[in-house]
Short mmCIF file of C-alpha atoms and ligand atoms in Angstrom, two decimals:
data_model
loop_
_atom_site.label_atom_id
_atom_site.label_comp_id
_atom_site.label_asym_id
_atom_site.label_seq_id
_atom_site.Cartn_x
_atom_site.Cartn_y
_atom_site.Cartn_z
CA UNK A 1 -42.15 -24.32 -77.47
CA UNK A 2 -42.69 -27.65 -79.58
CA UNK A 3 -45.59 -28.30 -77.01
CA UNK A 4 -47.42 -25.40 -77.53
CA UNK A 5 -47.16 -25.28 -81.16
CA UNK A 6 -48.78 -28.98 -80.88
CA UNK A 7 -51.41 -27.64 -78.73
CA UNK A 8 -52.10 -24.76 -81.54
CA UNK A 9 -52.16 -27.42 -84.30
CA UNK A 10 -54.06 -29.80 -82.63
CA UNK A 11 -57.34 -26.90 -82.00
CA UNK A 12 -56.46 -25.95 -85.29
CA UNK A 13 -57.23 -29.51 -86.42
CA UNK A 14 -60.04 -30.05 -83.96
CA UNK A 15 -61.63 -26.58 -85.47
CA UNK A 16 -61.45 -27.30 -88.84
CA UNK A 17 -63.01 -30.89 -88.75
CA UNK A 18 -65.40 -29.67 -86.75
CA UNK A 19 -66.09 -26.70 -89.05
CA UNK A 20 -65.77 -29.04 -91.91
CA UNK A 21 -69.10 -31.30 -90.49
CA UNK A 22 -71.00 -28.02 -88.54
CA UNK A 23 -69.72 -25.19 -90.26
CA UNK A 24 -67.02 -22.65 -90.95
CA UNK A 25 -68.42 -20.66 -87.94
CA UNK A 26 -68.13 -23.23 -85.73
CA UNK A 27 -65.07 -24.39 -86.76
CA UNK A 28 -63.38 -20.48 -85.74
CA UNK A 29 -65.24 -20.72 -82.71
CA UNK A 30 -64.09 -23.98 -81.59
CA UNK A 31 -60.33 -22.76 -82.16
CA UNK A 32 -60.71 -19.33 -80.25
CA UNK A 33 -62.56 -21.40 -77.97
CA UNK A 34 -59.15 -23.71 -77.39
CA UNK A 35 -56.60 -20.56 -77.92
CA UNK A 36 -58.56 -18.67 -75.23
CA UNK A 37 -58.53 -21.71 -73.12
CA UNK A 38 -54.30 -21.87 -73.14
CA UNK A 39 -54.04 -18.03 -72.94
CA UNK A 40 -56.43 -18.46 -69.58
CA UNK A 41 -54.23 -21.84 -68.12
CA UNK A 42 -50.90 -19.80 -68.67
CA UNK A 43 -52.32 -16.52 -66.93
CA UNK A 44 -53.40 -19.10 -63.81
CA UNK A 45 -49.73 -20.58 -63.69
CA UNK A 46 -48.16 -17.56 -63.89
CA UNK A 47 -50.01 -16.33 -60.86
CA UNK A 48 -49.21 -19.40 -59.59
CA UNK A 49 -45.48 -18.64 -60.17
CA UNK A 50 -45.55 -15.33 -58.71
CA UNK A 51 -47.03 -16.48 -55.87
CA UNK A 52 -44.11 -19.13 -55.28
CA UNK A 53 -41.43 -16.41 -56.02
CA UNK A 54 -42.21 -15.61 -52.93
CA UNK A 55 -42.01 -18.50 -50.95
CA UNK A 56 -39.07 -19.93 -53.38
CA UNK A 57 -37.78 -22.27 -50.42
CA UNK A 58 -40.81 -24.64 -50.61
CA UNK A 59 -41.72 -27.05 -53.78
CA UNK A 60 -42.77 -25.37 -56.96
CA UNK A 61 -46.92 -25.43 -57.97
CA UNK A 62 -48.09 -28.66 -59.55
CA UNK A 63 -47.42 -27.70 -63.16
CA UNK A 64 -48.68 -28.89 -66.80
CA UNK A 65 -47.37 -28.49 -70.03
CA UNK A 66 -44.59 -26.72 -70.83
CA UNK A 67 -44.41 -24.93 -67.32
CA UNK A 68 -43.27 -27.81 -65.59
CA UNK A 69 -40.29 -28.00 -68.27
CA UNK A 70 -39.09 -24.81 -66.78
CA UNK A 71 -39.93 -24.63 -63.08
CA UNK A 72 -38.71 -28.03 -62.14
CA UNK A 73 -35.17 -26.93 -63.20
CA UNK A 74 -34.70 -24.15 -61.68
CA UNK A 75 -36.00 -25.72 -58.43
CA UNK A 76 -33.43 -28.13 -58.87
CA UNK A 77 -30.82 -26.03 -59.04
CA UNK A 78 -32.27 -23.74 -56.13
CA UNK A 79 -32.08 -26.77 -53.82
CA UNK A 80 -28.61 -27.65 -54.51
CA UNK A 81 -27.16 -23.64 -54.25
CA UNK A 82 -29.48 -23.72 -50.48
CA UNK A 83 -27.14 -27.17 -49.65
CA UNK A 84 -23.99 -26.39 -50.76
CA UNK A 85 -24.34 -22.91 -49.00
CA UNK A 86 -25.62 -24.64 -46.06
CA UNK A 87 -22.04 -27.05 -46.21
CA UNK A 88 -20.06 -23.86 -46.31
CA UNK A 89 -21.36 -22.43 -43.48
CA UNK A 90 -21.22 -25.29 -41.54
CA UNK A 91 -17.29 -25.00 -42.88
CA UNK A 92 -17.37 -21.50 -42.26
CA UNK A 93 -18.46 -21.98 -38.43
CA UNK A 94 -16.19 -24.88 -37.71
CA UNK A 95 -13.10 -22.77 -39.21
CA UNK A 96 -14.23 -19.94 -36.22
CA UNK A 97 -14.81 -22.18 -33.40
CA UNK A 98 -11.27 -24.06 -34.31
CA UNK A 99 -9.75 -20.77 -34.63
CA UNK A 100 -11.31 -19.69 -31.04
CA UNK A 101 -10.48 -22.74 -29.94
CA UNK A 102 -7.35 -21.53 -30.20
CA UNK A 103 -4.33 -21.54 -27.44
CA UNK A 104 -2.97 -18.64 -28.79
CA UNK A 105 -4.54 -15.36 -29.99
CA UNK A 106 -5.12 -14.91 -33.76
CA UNK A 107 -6.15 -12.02 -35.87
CA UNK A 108 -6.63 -11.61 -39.68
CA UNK A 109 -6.11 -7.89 -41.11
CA UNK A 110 -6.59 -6.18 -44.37
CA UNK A 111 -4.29 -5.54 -46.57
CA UNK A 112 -3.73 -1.86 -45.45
CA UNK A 113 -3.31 -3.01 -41.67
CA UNK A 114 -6.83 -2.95 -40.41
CA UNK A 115 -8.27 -5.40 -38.25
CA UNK A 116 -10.74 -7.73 -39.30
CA UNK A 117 -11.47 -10.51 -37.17
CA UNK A 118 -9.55 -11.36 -34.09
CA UNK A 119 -10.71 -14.62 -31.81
CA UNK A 120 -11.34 -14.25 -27.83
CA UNK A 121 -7.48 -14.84 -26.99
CA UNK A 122 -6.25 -12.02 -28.90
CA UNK A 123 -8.75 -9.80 -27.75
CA UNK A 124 -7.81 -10.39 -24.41
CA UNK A 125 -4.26 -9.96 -25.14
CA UNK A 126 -4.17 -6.76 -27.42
CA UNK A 127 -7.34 -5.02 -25.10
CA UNK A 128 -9.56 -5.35 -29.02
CA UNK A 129 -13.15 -5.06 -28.92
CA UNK A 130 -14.27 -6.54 -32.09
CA UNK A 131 -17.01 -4.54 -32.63
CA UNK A 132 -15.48 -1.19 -32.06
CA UNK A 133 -12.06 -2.02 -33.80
CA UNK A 134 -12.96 -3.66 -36.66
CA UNK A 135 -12.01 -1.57 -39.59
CA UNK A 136 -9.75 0.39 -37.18
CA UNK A 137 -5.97 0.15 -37.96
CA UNK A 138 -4.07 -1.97 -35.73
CA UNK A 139 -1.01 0.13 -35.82
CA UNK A 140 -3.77 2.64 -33.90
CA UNK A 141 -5.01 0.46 -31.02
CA UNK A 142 -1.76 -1.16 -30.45
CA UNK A 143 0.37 1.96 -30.10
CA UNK A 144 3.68 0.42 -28.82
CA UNK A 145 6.86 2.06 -31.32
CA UNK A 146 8.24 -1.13 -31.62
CA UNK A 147 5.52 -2.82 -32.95
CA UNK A 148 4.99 -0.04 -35.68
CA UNK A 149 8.20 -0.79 -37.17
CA UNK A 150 7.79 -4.43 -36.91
CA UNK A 151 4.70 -4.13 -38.42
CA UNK A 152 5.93 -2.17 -41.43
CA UNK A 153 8.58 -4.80 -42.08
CA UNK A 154 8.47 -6.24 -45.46
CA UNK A 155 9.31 -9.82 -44.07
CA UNK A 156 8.54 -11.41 -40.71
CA UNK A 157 11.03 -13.68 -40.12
CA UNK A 158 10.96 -13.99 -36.26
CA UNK A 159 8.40 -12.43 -33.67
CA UNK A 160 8.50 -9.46 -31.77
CA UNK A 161 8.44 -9.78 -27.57
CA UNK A 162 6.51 -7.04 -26.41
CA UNK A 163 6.50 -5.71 -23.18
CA UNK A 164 3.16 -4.31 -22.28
CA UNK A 165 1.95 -2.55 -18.70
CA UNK A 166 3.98 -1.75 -15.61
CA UNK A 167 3.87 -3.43 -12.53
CA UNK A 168 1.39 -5.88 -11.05
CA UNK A 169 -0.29 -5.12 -14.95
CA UNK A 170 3.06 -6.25 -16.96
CA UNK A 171 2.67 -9.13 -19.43
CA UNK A 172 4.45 -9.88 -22.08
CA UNK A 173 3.56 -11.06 -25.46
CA UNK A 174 5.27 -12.78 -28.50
CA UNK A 175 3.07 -11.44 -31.88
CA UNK A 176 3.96 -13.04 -35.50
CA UNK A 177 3.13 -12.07 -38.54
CA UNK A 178 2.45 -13.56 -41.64
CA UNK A 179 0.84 -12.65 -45.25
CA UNK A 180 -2.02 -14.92 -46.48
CA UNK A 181 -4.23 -14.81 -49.20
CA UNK A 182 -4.29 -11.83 -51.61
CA UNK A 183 -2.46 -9.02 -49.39
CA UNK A 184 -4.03 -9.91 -45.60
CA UNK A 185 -2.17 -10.61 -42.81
CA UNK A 186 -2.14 -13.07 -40.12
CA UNK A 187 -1.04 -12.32 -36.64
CA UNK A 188 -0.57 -15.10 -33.68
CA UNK A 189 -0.23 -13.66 -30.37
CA UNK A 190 0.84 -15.80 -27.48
CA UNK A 191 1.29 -15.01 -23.80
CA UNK A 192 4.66 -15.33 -22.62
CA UNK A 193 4.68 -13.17 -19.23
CA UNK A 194 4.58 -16.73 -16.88
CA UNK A 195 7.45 -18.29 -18.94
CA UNK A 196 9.50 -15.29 -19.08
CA UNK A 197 9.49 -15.03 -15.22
CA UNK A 198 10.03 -18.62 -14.76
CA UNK A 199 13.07 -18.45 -17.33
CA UNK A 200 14.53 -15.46 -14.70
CA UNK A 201 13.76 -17.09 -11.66
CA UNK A 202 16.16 -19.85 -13.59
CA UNK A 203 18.86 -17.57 -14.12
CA UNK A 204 18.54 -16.05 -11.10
CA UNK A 205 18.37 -19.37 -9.00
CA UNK A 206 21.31 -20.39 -11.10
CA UNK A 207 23.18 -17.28 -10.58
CA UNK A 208 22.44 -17.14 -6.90
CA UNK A 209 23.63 -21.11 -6.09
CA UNK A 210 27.29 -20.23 -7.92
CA UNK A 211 27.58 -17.16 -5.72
CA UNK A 212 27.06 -19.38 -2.58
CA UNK A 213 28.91 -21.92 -3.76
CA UNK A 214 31.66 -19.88 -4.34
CA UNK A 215 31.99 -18.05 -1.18
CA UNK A 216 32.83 -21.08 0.62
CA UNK A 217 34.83 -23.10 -2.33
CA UNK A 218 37.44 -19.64 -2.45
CA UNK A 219 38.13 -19.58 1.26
CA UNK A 220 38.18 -23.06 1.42
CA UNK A 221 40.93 -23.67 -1.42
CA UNK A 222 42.54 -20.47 0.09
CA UNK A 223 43.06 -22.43 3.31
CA UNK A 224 44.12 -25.22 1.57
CA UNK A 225 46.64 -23.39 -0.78
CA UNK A 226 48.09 -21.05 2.22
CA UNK A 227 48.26 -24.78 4.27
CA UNK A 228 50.30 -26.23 1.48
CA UNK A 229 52.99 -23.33 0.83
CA UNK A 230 53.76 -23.27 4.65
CA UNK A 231 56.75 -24.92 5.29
CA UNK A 232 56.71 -28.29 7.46
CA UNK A 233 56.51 -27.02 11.20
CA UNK A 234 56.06 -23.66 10.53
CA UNK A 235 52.75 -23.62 12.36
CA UNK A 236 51.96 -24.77 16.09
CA UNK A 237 49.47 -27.74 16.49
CA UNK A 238 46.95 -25.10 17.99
CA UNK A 239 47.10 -22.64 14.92
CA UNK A 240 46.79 -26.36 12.47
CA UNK A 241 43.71 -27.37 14.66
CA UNK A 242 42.32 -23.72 13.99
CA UNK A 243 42.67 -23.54 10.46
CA UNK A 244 41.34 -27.33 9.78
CA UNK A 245 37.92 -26.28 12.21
CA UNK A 246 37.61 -22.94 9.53
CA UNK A 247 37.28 -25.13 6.99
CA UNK A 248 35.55 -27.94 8.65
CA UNK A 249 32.80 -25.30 9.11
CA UNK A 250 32.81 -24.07 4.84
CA UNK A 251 32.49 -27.50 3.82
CA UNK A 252 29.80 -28.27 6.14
CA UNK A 253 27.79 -24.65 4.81
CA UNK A 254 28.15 -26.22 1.36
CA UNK A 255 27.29 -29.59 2.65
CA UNK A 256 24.01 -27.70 4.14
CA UNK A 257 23.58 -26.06 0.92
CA UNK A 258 23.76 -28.59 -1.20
CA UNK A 259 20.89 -30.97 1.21
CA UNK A 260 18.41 -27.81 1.27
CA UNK A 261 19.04 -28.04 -2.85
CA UNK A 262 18.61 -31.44 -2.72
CA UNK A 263 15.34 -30.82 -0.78
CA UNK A 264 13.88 -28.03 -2.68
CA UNK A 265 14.52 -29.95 -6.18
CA UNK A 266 12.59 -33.59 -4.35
CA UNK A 267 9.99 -31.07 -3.68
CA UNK A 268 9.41 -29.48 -7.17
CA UNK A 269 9.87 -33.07 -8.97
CA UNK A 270 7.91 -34.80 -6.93
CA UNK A 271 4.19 -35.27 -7.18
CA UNK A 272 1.82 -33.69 -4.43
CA UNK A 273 0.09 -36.75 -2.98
CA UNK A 274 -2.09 -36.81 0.27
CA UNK A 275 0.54 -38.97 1.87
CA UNK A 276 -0.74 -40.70 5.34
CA UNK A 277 -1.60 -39.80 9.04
CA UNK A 278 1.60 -38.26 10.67
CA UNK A 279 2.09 -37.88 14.05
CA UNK A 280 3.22 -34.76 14.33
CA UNK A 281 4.00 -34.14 17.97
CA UNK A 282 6.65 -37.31 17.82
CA UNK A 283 8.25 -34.99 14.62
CA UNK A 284 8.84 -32.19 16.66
CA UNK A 285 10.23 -33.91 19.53
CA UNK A 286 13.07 -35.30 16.81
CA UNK A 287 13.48 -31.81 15.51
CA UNK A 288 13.87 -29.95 19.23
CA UNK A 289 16.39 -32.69 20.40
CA UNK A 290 18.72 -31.10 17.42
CA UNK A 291 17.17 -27.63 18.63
CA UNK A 292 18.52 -28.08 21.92
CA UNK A 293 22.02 -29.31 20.49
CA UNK A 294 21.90 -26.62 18.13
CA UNK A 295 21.37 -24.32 21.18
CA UNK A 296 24.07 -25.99 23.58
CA UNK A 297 21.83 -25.55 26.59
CA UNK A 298 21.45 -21.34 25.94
CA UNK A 299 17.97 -21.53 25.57
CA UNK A 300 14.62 -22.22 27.23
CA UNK A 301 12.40 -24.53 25.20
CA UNK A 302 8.85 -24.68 26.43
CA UNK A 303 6.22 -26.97 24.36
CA UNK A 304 2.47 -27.66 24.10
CA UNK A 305 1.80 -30.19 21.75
CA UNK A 306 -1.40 -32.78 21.22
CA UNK A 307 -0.16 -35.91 20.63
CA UNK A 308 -3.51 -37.08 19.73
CA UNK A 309 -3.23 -34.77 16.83
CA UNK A 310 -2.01 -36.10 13.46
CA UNK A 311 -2.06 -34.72 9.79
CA UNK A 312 -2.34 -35.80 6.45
CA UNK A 313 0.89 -35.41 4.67
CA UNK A 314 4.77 -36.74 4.00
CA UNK A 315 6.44 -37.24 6.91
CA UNK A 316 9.87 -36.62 5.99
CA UNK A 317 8.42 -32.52 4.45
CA UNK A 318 6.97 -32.03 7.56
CA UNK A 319 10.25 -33.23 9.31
CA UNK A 320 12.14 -30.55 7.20
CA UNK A 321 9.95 -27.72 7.49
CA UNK A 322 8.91 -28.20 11.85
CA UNK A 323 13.22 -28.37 12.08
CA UNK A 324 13.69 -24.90 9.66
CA UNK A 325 11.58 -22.82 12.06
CA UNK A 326 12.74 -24.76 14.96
CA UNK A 327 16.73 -23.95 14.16
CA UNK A 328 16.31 -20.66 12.93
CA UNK A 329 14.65 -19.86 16.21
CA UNK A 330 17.83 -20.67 18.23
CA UNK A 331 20.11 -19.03 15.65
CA UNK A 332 18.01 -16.12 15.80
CA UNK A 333 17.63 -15.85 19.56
CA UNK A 334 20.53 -14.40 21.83
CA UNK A 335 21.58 -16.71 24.59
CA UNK A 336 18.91 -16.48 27.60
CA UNK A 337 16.07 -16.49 25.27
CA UNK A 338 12.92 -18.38 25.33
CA UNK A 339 11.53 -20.18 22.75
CA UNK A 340 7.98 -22.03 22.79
CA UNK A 341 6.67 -24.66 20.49
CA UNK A 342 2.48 -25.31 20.00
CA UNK A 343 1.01 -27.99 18.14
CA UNK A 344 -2.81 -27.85 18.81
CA UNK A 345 -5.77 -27.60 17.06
CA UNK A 346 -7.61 -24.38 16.95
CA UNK A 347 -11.58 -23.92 17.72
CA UNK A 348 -12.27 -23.51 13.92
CA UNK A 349 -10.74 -27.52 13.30
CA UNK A 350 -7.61 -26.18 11.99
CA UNK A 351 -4.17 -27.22 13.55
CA UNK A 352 -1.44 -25.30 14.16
CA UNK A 353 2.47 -25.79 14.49
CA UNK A 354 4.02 -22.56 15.70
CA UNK A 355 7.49 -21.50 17.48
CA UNK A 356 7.52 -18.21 18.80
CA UNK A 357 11.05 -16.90 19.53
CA UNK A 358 12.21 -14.06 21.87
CA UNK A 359 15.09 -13.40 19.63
CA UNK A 360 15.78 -10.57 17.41
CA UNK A 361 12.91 -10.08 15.45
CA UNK A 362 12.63 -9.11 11.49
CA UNK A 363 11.85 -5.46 10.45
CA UNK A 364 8.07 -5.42 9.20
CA UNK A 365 9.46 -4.70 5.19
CA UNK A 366 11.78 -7.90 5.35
CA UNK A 367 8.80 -10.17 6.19
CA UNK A 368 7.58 -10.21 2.57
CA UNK A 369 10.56 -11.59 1.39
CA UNK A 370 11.38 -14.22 3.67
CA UNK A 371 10.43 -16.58 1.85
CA UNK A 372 12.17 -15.81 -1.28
CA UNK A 373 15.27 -18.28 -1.84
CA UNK A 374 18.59 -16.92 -0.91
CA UNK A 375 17.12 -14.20 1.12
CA UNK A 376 18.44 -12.98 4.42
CA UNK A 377 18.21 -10.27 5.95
CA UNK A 378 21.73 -10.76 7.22
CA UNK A 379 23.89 -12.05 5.32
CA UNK A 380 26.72 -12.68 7.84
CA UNK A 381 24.93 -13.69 10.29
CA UNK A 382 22.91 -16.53 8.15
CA UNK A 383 26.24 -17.76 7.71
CA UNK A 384 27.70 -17.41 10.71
CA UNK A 385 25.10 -19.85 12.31
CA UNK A 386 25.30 -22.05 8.72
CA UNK A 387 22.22 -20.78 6.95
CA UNK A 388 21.64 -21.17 3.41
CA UNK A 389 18.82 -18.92 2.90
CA UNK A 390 16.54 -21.88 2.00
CA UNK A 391 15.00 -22.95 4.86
CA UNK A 392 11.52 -20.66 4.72
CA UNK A 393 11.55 -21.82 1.01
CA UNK A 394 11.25 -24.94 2.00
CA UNK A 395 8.94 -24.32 4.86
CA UNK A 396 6.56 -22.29 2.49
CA UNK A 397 6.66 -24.64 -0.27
CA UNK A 398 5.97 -27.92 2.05
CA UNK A 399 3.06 -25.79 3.48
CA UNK A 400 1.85 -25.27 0.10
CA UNK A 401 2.07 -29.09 -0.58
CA UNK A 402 -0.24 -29.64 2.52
CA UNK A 403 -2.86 -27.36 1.46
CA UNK A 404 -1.25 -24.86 4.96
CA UNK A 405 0.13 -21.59 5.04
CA UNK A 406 3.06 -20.27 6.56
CA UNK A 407 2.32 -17.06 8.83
CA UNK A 408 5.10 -14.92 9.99
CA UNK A 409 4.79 -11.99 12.72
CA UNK A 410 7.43 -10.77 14.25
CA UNK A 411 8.72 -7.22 16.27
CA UNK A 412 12.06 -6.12 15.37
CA UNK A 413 14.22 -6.53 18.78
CA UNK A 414 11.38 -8.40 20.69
CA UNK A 415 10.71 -11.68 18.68
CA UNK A 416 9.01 -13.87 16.01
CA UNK A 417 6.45 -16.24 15.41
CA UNK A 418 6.11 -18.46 12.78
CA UNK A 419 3.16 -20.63 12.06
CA UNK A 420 2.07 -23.26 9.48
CA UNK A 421 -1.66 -23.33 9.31
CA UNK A 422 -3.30 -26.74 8.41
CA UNK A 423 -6.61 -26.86 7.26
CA UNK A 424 -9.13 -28.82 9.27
CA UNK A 425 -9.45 -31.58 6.25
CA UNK A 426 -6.02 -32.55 6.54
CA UNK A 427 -6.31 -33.06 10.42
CA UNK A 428 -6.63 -36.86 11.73
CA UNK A 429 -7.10 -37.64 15.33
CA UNK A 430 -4.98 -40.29 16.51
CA UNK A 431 -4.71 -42.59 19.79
CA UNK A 432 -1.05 -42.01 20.65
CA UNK A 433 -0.77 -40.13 23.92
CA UNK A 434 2.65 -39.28 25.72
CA UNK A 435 3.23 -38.23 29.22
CA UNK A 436 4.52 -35.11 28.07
CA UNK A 437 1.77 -33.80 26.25
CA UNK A 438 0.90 -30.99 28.63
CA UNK A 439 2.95 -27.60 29.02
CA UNK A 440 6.84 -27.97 29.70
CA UNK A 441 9.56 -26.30 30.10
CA UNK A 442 13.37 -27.47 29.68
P1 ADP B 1 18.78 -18.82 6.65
O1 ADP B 1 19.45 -20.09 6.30
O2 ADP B 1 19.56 -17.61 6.25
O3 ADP B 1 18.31 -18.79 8.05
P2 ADP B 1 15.99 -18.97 6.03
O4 ADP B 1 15.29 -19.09 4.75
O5 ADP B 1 15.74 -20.01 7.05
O6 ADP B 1 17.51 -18.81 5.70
O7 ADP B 1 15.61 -17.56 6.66
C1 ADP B 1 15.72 -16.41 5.85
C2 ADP B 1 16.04 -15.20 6.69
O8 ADP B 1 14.93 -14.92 7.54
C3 ADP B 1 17.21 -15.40 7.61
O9 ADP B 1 18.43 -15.13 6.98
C4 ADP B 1 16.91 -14.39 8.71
O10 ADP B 1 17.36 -13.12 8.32
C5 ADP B 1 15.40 -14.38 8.76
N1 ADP B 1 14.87 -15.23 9.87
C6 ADP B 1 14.40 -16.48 9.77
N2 ADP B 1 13.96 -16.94 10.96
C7 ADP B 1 14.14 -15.93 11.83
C8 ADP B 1 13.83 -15.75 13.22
N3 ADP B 1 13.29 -16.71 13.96
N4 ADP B 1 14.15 -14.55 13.77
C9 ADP B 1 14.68 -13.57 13.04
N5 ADP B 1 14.97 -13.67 11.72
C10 ADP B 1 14.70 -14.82 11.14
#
């Protein structure tokens, strides 16, 4: 303002000197000359201005005079609002990708219950589609009872486990809540499904081992208590001998049962390395000399095995997994039957152990479960022969740890074969040839 009533005084004085030396007229003219002048320079730089208004990102027009007092200002303070905004976006986007970076599901509502953002996780848990649901109650898409009166708690002191889906589709999922800022809500949702079926396997597999246990513990002390209240001499040396081979024979099943433990836990702690070249064929001989114990001559045992072919793997696994078929074969064959053990690779590279039993075969609906621990599909009979009901466990799970699978076909009342399938990579061909490599029978 100070300027331009400078610039007025100073035509003013330039007008009236002049007017003073040429003339009143000329004076006037001289100063409407000057005022027109200013009126015509602020009329450019207002265009000027107008024009910028438009493009306000880029530098403000070179200015004079008083204009440049005011534009360079508010540029100023233009360029700072565009950085600072530009820092909290950047903020703003990092907060997101943390928050969808996420392990667990989150999802921020409104204070009446309505969802307004929810990350990739939580979307995937809860079945949201952001676009669709925002502004959409949650209480509405996720229509479980129990989470509608957790959800109009007052306080949320522990999380809810929801069970969501049926079968194959069942998951369930641990949501919290929590208030934040002025009335929203946060919820975490986390995944639980794997851990809550690894928690009952636990209690199962714990549950299962006591009842074994304790079959053979009770009729074992029950010997041993009966034994003790006899009176000296009461029984013959015969009925003594009979009663110490009963429970010779429960403290070897819990012997057994404890060794296949043993194995089972060696096989979940331990890491699954490559291991080096094993030569099978010699493993299998090991396991059929116990066979043929096992079987006390009642059985035919015919082989094919390729001792030139080895595998990649842990020796004393494969040991315990070729000797599971190879026993349960016998103790699952009736005296007379045959029994025939391959080890050969097959025309796609892959190698194959298999033993392939005449014996009495598994109903096609049992063959699922095999594998499960503790299964049998006769009880008395596993124990009569001093199974545990871990030995396809372990088969399966030191197939698994070779990269193989474990194949099982079988006919009820005609016979079974069990295989484990190693892939070609494993395979390593070896020098060692025996004389017994071809076909046999013994
Ligand atoms: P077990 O110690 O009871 O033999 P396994 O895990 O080795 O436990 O086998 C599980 C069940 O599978 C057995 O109880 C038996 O019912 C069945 N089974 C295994 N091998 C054979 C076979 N060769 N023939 C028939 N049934 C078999």
């Amino acid at each position: 303002m100070i300027k331009t009533l400078i610039t007025i005084a100073l035509w003013a004085l330039g007008g009236w000197l002049l007017g003073a030396w040429l003339g009143a007229t000329t004076g006037w003219a001289i100063f409407a000359l000057g005022l027109l002048l200013m009126v015509l320079v602020s009329g450019l730089q207002l265009s000027r201005v107008a024009r910028w208004v438009h493009d306000i990102d880029e530098p403000p027009p070179l200015s004079v005079g008083p204009w440049d007092e005011v534009l360079a200002p508010i540029y100023r303070k233009l360029k700072q609002n565009r950085l600072d905004l530009q820092e909290r976006s950047r903020n703003f986007h990092r907060a997101l990708l943390a928050a969808e970076a996420l392990p667990d599901g989150a999802l921020t509502l409104a204070p009446d219950k309505s969802l307004l953002w929810c990350n990739q996780t939580a979307a995937g848990h809860l079945g949201l589609n952001l676009d669709q649901d925002r502004g959409h109650s949650i209480l509405n898409v996720l229509r479980a009872p129990e989470f509608a009166r957790y959800a109009n708690q007052d306080t949320w002191d522990r999380p809810l486990i929801l069970h969501l889906g049926r079968g194959h589709q069942a998951r369930t999922l641990m949501l919290h809540l929590a208030p934040y800022g002025t009335g929203q809500f946060l919820m975490v949702t986390r995944d639980i499904t794997q851990i809550e079926r690894l928690e009952n396997i636990r209690k199962d597999f714990v549950a299962n081992v006591s009842h074994e246990m304790r079959t053979p513990l009770t009729v074992l002390s029950g010997f041993v208590e009966t034994l003790l209240d006899m009176p000296a001499g009461a029984l013959s040396e015969e009925q003594q001998r009979h009663y110490l081979e009963l429970m010779a024979q429960q403290a070897h099943n819990m012997q057994a049962l404890v060794a296949d433990l043993l194995t089972l836990s060696s096989l979940e702690s331990t890491p699954n390395s490559e291991g080096a070249s094993v030569h099978l064929a010699a493993l299998i001989r090991t396991a059929l000399d116990q066979a043929r114990a096992l079987s006390g001559g009642q059985h035919r045992f015919i082989t094919h095995l390729d001792d030139g072919l080895g595998i990649l793997g842990k020796d004393t696994e494969l040991a315990s997994a070729i000797s599971n078929l190879l026993t349960n074969a016998v103790r699952y064959t009736p005296p007379g039957g045959a029994i025939t053990i391959t080890w050969e690779q097959q025309p796609d590279g892959n190698a194959i152990y298999s033993v392939q039993d005449t014996g009495i075969g598994i109903d096609s609906d049992d063959i699922p479960r095999l594998t499960e621990r503790f299964f049998r599909v006769n009880r008395g009979r596993s124990r009569e022969t001093g199974g545990t009901g871990l030995g396809l466990a372990i088969a399966k799970h030191v197939a698994l740890r070779h990269d193989a699978r474990l194949d099982i076909s079988s006919t009820l009342g005609e016979g079974s074969t069990f295989s484990i399938v190693f892939p070609a990579t494993r395979t390593r061909r070896t020098d060692i040839t025996e004389p017994d490599s071809s076909s046999r029978a013994a």
